[in-house]
mmCIF file with all atom_site columns, C-alpha atoms in Angstrom:
data_model
loop_
_atom_site.group_PDB
_atom_site.id
_atom_site.type_symbol
_atom_site.label_atom_id
_atom_site.label_alt_id
_atom_site.label_comp_id
_atom_site.label_asym_id
_atom_site.label_entity_id
_atom_site.label_seq_id
_atom_site.pdbx_PDB_ins_code
_atom_site.Cartn_x
_atom_site.Cartn_y
_atom_site.Cartn_z
_atom_site.occupancy
_atom_site.B_iso_or_equiv
_atom_site.pdbx_formal_charge
_atom_site.auth_seq_id
_atom_site.auth_comp_id
_atom_site.auth_asym_id
_atom_site.auth_atom_id
_atom_site.pdbx_PDB_model_num
ATOM 1  C CA . MET A 1 1  ? 11.957  6.810   -16.100 1.00 47.00 ? 1  MET A CA 1
ATOM 2  C CA . SER A 1 2  ? 10.286  6.974   -19.754 1.00 52.00 ? 2  SER A CA 1
ATOM 3  C CA . GLY A 1 3  ? 8.810   10.421  -19.361 1.00 74.00 ? 3  GLY A CA 1
ATOM 4  C CA . ARG A 1 4  ? 5.301   9.267   -20.841 1.00 78.00 ? 4  ARG A CA 1
ATOM 5  C CA . PRO A 1 5  ? 2.024   7.784   -19.325 1.00 83.00 ? 5  PRO A CA 1
ATOM 6  C CA . ILE A 1 6  ? 2.232   4.376   -17.686 1.00 81.00 ? 6  ILE A CA 1
ATOM 7  C CA . VAL A 1 7  ? -1.082  2.397   -18.439 1.00 88.00 ? 7  VAL A CA 1
ATOM 8  C CA . VAL A 1 8  ? -1.693  -0.936  -16.585 1.00 89.00 ? 8  VAL A CA 1
ATOM 9  C CA . ARG A 1 9  ? -4.898  -2.779  -17.800 1.00 91.00 ? 9  ARG A CA 1
ATOM 10 C CA . PRO A 1 10 ? -6.875  -4.795  -15.260 1.00 90.00 ? 10 PRO A CA 1
ATOM 11 C CA . GLY A 1 11 ? -4.929  -7.951  -14.263 1.00 87.00 ? 11 GLY A CA 1
ATOM 12 C CA . GLU A 1 12 ? -1.865  -6.773  -16.135 1.00 90.00 ? 12 GLU A CA 1
ATOM 13 C CA . GLY A 1 13 ? 0.091   -5.411  -13.109 1.00 89.00 ? 13 GLY A CA 1
ATOM 14 C CA . ALA A 1 14 ? 3.295   -7.194  -11.861 1.00 89.00 ? 14 ALA A CA 1
ATOM 15 C CA . ARG A 1 15 ? 2.212   -9.891  -9.318  1.00 90.00 ? 15 ARG A CA 1
ATOM 16 C CA . VAL A 1 16 ? 4.359   -10.776 -6.306  1.00 88.00 ? 16 VAL A CA 1
ATOM 17 C CA . GLY A 1 17 ? 2.108   -12.757 -3.981  1.00 85.00 ? 17 GLY A CA 1
ATOM 18 C CA . ASN A 1 18 ? -1.225  -11.507 -2.684  1.00 83.00 ? 18 ASN A CA 1
ATOM 19 C CA . VAL A 1 19 ? -0.191  -7.621  -4.369  1.00 85.00 ? 19 VAL A CA 1
ATOM 20 C CA . GLU A 1 20 ? -0.486  -6.542  -7.800  1.00 88.00 ? 20 GLU A CA 1
ATOM 21 C CA . PHE A 1 21 ? 1.523   -3.719  -8.402  1.00 87.00 ? 21 PHE A CA 1
ATOM 22 C CA . LEU A 1 22 ? 0.486   -1.001  -10.818 1.00 87.00 ? 22 LEU A CA 1
ATOM 23 C CA . ALA A 1 23 ? 3.221   1.310   -10.252 1.00 84.00 ? 23 ALA A CA 1
ATOM 24 C CA . ARG A 1 24 ? 6.873   0.670   -8.723  1.00 82.00 ? 24 ARG A CA 1
ATOM 25 C CA . THR A 1 25 ? 9.898   2.895   -7.962  1.00 79.00 ? 25 THR A CA 1
ATOM 26 C CA . ARG A 1 26 ? 11.258  1.771   -10.866 1.00 80.00 ? 26 ARG A CA 1
ATOM 27 C CA . ASP A 1 27 ? 8.414   3.294   -12.786 1.00 80.00 ? 27 ASP A CA 1
ATOM 28 C CA . THR A 1 28 ? 8.188   6.339   -10.838 1.00 79.00 ? 28 THR A CA 1
ATOM 29 C CA . PRO A 1 29 ? 10.584  7.386   -8.109  1.00 79.00 ? 29 PRO A CA 1
ATOM 30 C CA . ARG A 1 30 ? 9.537   7.138   -4.437  1.00 80.00 ? 30 ARG A CA 1
ATOM 31 C CA . PHE A 1 31 ? 6.294   5.677   -5.274  1.00 78.00 ? 31 PHE A CA 1
ATOM 32 C CA . THR A 1 32 ? 4.488   2.242   -5.512  1.00 78.00 ? 32 THR A CA 1
ATOM 33 C CA . PHE A 1 33 ? 0.783   1.657   -5.881  1.00 80.00 ? 33 PHE A CA 1
ATOM 34 C CA . GLY A 1 34 ? -0.507  -1.930  -5.720  1.00 81.00 ? 34 GLY A CA 1
ATOM 35 C CA . ILE A 1 35 ? -3.721  -3.951  -5.161  1.00 84.00 ? 35 ILE A CA 1
ATOM 36 C CA . ILE A 1 36 ? -3.531  -6.137  -1.869  1.00 85.00 ? 36 ILE A CA 1
ATOM 37 C CA . ASP A 1 37 ? -6.222  -8.943  -1.139  1.00 85.00 ? 37 ASP A CA 1
ATOM 38 C CA . PHE A 1 38 ? -5.371  -8.467  2.777   1.00 88.00 ? 38 PHE A CA 1
ATOM 39 C CA . ALA A 1 39 ? -7.242  -11.473 4.321   1.00 90.00 ? 39 ALA A CA 1
ATOM 40 C CA . ALA A 1 40 ? -8.957  -11.602 7.813   1.00 92.00 ? 40 ALA A CA 1
ATOM 41 C CA . GLY A 1 41 ? -6.708  -11.770 10.717  1.00 92.00 ? 41 GLY A CA 1
ATOM 42 C CA . ARG A 1 42 ? -3.666  -10.959 8.750   1.00 92.00 ? 42 ARG A CA 1
ATOM 43 C CA . LEU A 1 43 ? -0.991  -8.611  10.235  1.00 93.00 ? 43 LEU A CA 1
ATOM 44 C CA . LEU A 1 44 ? 2.081   -7.067  8.452   1.00 91.00 ? 44 LEU A CA 1
ATOM 45 C CA . GLU A 1 45 ? 4.705   -6.192  10.937  1.00 93.00 ? 45 GLU A CA 1
ATOM 46 C CA . PRO A 1 46 ? 5.454   -2.318  11.477  1.00 94.00 ? 46 PRO A CA 1
ATOM 47 C CA . HIS A 1 47 ? 8.352   -1.346  9.134   1.00 94.00 ? 47 HIS A CA 1
ATOM 48 C CA . VAL A 1 48 ? 9.957   2.027   7.440   1.00 95.00 ? 48 VAL A CA 1
ATOM 49 C CA . HIS A 1 49 ? 10.548  2.675   3.682   1.00 90.00 ? 49 HIS A CA 1
ATOM 50 C CA . ASP A 1 50 ? 13.557  5.045   3.451   1.00 90.00 ? 50 ASP A CA 1
ATOM 51 C CA . ASP A 1 51 ? 13.026  6.426   0.236   1.00 87.00 ? 51 ASP A CA 1
ATOM 52 C CA . GLU A 1 52 ? 9.358   5.767   -1.022  1.00 86.00 ? 52 GLU A CA 1
ATOM 53 C CA . ASP A 1 53 ? 5.846   6.901   -0.049  1.00 86.00 ? 53 ASP A CA 1
ATOM 54 C CA . ASP A 1 54 ? 3.422   4.132   0.516   1.00 85.00 ? 54 ASP A CA 1
ATOM 55 C CA . ALA A 1 55 ? -0.144  4.830   -0.549  1.00 84.00 ? 55 ALA A CA 1
ATOM 56 C CA . PHE A 1 56 ? -3.594  3.129   0.560   1.00 88.00 ? 56 PHE A CA 1
ATOM 57 C CA . TYR A 1 57 ? -6.808  3.356   -0.572  1.00 89.00 ? 57 TYR A CA 1
ATOM 58 C CA . ILE A 1 58 ? -9.464  1.166   1.191   1.00 91.00 ? 58 ILE A CA 1
ATOM 59 C CA . LEU A 1 59 ? -11.804 -0.405  -1.321  1.00 90.00 ? 59 LEU A CA 1
ATOM 60 C CA . GLU A 1 60 ? -13.982 -2.785  0.974   1.00 90.00 ? 60 GLU A CA 1
ATOM 61 C CA . GLY A 1 61 ? -13.901 -3.966  4.512   1.00 91.00 ? 61 GLY A CA 1
ATOM 62 C CA . GLU A 1 62 ? -11.482 -1.918  7.231   1.00 94.00 ? 62 GLU A CA 1
ATOM 63 C CA . LEU A 1 63 ? -7.634  -2.227  7.975   1.00 94.00 ? 63 LEU A CA 1
ATOM 64 C CA . THR A 1 64 ? -6.143  -0.875  10.860  1.00 96.00 ? 64 THR A CA 1
ATOM 65 C CA . PHE A 1 65 ? -2.788  1.154   10.520  1.00 94.00 ? 65 PHE A CA 1
ATOM 66 C CA . ILE A 1 66 ? -0.055  0.704   13.273  1.00 95.00 ? 66 ILE A CA 1
ATOM 67 C CA . THR A 1 67 ? 1.776   3.818   13.726  1.00 93.00 ? 67 THR A CA 1
ATOM 68 C CA . ASP A 1 68 ? 4.188   5.194   16.397  1.00 92.00 ? 68 ASP A CA 1
ATOM 69 C CA . GLU A 1 69 ? 1.258   7.719   17.140  1.00 92.00 ? 69 GLU A CA 1
ATOM 70 C CA . GLY A 1 70 ? -1.624  4.762   17.561  1.00 95.00 ? 70 GLY A CA 1
ATOM 71 C CA . ASP A 1 71 ? -3.566  2.582   15.835  1.00 96.00 ? 71 ASP A CA 1
ATOM 72 C CA . LEU A 1 72 ? -5.662  4.249   13.084  1.00 95.00 ? 72 LEU A CA 1
ATOM 73 C CA . ALA A 1 73 ? -9.316  2.439   11.775  1.00 95.00 ? 73 ALA A CA 1
ATOM 74 C CA . ALA A 1 74 ? -9.451  2.949   8.133   1.00 95.00 ? 74 ALA A CA 1
ATOM 75 C CA . PRO A 1 75 ? -12.904 1.855   6.735   1.00 95.00 ? 75 PRO A CA 1
ATOM 76 C CA . ALA A 1 76 ? -13.619 1.803   2.959   1.00 92.00 ? 76 ALA A CA 1
ATOM 77 C CA . GLY A 1 77 ? -13.411 5.010   1.234   1.00 94.00 ? 77 GLY A CA 1
ATOM 78 C CA . THR A 1 78 ? -10.393 6.079   3.166   1.00 94.00 ? 78 THR A CA 1
ATOM 79 C CA . PHE A 1 79 ? -6.998  7.118   1.744   1.00 93.00 ? 79 PHE A CA 1
ATOM 80 C CA . VAL A 1 80 ? -3.660  7.020   3.862   1.00 92.00 ? 80 VAL A CA 1
ATOM 81 C CA . LEU A 1 81 ? -0.241  8.232   2.815   1.00 90.00 ? 81 LEU A CA 1
ATOM 82 C CA . VAL A 1 82 ? 2.817   7.251   4.513   1.00 90.00 ? 82 VAL A CA 1
ATOM 83 C CA . PRO A 1 83 ? 5.597   9.376   3.800   1.00 91.00 ? 83 PRO A CA 1
ATOM 84 C CA . PRO A 1 84 ? 9.350   7.873   3.577   1.00 91.00 ? 84 PRO A CA 1
ATOM 85 C CA . GLY A 1 85 ? 10.941  7.254   7.050   1.00 94.00 ? 85 GLY A CA 1
ATOM 86 C CA . VAL A 1 86 ? 7.442   6.922   8.917   1.00 94.00 ? 86 VAL A CA 1
ATOM 87 C CA . ARG A 1 87 ? 7.195   3.365   10.608  1.00 96.00 ? 87 ARG A CA 1
ATOM 88 C CA . HIS A 1 88 ? 3.770   1.740   9.657   1.00 95.00 ? 88 HIS A CA 1
ATOM 89 C CA . GLY A 1 89 ? 2.214   -1.744  9.537   1.00 95.00 ? 89 GLY A CA 1
ATOM 90 C CA . LEU A 1 90 ? -1.350  -2.887  8.826   1.00 94.00 ? 90 LEU A CA 1
ATOM 91 C CA . ARG A 1 91 ? -3.795  -5.535  10.493  1.00 95.00 ? 91 ARG A CA 1
ATOM 92 C CA . ASN A 1 92 ? -7.279  -6.690  9.300   1.00 95.00 ? 92 ASN A CA 1
ATOM 93 C CA . ASP A 1 93 ? -9.088  -7.245  12.277  1.00 92.00 ? 93 ASP A CA 1
ATOM 94 C CA . THR A 1 94 ? -12.544 -7.879  10.127  1.00 88.00 ? 94 THR A CA 1
ATOM 95 C CA . ASP A 1 95 ? -13.974 -10.981 9.077   1.00 81.00 ? 95 ASP A CA 1
#
């Protein structure tokens, strides 16, 4: 870690498929942050991150978070933080 602010201007994040990463674990321990265009009908199978927090903020539409405790509807404006070791997946049931 560099010990100074990390600034990522619009469109300058690291791109991997449909994700633009703004912060990665190589930039800041245990934390990633990205912008994801999560297509209608898409399912991301439940999985676990052993050593990193997974944070989500829904800008528009609605996602369903799949957890061992049940499904959680997350409409626009919802923030979800998934700690390390917690199984989670995502589903977009909307158009």
